[in-house]
Coordinates of C-alpha atoms and ligand atoms in Angstrom, one line a residue:
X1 CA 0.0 0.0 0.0
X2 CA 1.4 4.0 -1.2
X3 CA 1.8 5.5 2.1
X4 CA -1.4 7.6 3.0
X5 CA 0.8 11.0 3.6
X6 CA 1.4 11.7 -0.3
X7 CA 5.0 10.3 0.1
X8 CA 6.2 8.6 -2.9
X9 CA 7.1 5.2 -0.4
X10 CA 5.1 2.1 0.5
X11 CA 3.4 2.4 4.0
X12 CA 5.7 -0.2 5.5
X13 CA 8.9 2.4 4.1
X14 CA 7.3 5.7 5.7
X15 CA 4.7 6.1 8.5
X16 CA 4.2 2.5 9.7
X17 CA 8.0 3.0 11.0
X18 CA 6.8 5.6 13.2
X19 CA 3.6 4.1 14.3
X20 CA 5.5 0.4 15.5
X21 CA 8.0 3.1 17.0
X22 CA 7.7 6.4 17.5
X23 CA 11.1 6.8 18.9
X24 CA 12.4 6.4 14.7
X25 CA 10.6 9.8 13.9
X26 CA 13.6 12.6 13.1
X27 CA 11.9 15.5 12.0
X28 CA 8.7 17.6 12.9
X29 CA 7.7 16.8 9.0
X30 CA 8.0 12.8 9.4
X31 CA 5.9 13.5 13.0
X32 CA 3.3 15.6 11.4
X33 CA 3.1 13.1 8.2
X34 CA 2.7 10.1 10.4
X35 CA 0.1 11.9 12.4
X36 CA -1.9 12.2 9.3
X37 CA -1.7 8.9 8.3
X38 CA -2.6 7.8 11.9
X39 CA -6.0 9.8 10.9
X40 CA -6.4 7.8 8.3
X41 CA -6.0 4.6 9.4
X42 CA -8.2 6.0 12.8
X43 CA -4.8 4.8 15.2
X44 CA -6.3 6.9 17.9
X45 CA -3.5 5.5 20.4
X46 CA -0.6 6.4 18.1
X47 CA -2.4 9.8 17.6
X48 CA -2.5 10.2 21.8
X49 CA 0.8 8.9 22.1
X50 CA 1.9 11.5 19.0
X51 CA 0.6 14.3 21.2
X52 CA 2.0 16.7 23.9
X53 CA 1.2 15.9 27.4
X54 CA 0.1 19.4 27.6
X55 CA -2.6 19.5 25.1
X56 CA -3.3 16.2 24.5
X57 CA -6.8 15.1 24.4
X58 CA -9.0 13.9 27.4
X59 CA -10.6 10.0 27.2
X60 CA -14.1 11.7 25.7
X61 CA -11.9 14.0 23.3
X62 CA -10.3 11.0 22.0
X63 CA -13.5 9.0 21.0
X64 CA -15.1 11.9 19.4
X65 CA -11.8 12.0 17.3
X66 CA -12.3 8.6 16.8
X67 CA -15.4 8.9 16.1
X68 CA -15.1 11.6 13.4
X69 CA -12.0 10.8 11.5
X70 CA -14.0 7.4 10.7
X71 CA -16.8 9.0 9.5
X72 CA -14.4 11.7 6.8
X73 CA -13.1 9.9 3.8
X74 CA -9.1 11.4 4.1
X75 CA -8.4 12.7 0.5
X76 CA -4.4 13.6 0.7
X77 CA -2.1 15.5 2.8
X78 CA 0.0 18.9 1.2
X79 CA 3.0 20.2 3.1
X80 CA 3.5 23.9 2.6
X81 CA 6.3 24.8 4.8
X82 CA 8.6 22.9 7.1
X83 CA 11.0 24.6 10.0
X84 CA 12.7 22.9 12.4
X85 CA 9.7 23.2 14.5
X86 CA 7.0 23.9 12.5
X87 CA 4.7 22.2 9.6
X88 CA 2.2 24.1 7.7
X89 CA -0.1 22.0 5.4
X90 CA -3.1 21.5 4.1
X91 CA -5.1 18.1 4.8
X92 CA -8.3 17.5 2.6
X93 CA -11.1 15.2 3.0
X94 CA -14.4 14.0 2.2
X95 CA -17.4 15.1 4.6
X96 CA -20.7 14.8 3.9
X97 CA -20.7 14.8 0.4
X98 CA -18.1 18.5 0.5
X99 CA -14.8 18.6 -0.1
X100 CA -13.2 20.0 3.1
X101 CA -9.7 21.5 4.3
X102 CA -7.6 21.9 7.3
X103 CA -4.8 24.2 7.0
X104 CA -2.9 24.5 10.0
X105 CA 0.7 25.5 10.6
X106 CA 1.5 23.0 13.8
X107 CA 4.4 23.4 16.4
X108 CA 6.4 20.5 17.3
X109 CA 8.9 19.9 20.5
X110 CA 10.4 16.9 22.1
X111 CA 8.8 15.4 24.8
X112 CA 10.5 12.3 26.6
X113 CA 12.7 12.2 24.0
X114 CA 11.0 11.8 21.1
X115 CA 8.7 14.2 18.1
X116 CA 5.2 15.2 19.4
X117 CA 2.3 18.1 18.3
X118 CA 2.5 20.6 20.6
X119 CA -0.8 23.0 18.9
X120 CA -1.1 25.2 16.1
X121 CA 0.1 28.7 15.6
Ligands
ZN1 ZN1 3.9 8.2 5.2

């Protein structure tokens, strides 16, 4: 299977690295990418595990995320801009029959030693 995240590798090459092992993500890009694939494939626990302490979502949060990103058909993932830190892009899906968008530029840190989404600028 093409990796979800528009890469140009098999799933097994790109995000299913970071989702057997999150300690293997280098970059806030490879973070963000495997986040959006972890939408796709509804991996809530990789998305929790993905996220900061901080902001990360309460037990009801998570199974409305759950919830929802089951009920979107996920159409493809754009990167805009990458900084150390940083990682604007666009993800589009399917809801309800409309073609939606998120745009987001997201912040990324360490946190016990590995990549996680911290919020959005
Ligand atoms: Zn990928």
């Amino acid at each position: 299977m093409k990796c979800p995240c528009n890469s140009s590798k098999s799933y097994i090459d790109c995000c299913k690295k970071a989702h057997q092992n999150i300690h293997t993500v280098n970059t806030a890009e490879e973070l963000m990418r495997s986040r959006y694939t972890a939408f796709v494939l509804a991996d809530i626990e990789y998305l929790q595990k993905s996220h900061h302490t901080a902001t990360r979502p309460s037990k009801r949060e998570k199974k409305e995320i759950l919830n929802w990103t089951k009920s979107v058909e996920w159409v493809r993932l754009e990167i805009i801009n990458t900084t150390k830190n940083t990682v604007e892009f666009k993800a589009y899906f399917m809801e309800c029959g409309k073609l939606e968008v998120i745009h987001e530029n997201s912040f990324f840190c360490k946190e016990n030693t590995h990549w996680v989404y911290k919020n959005a600028q």
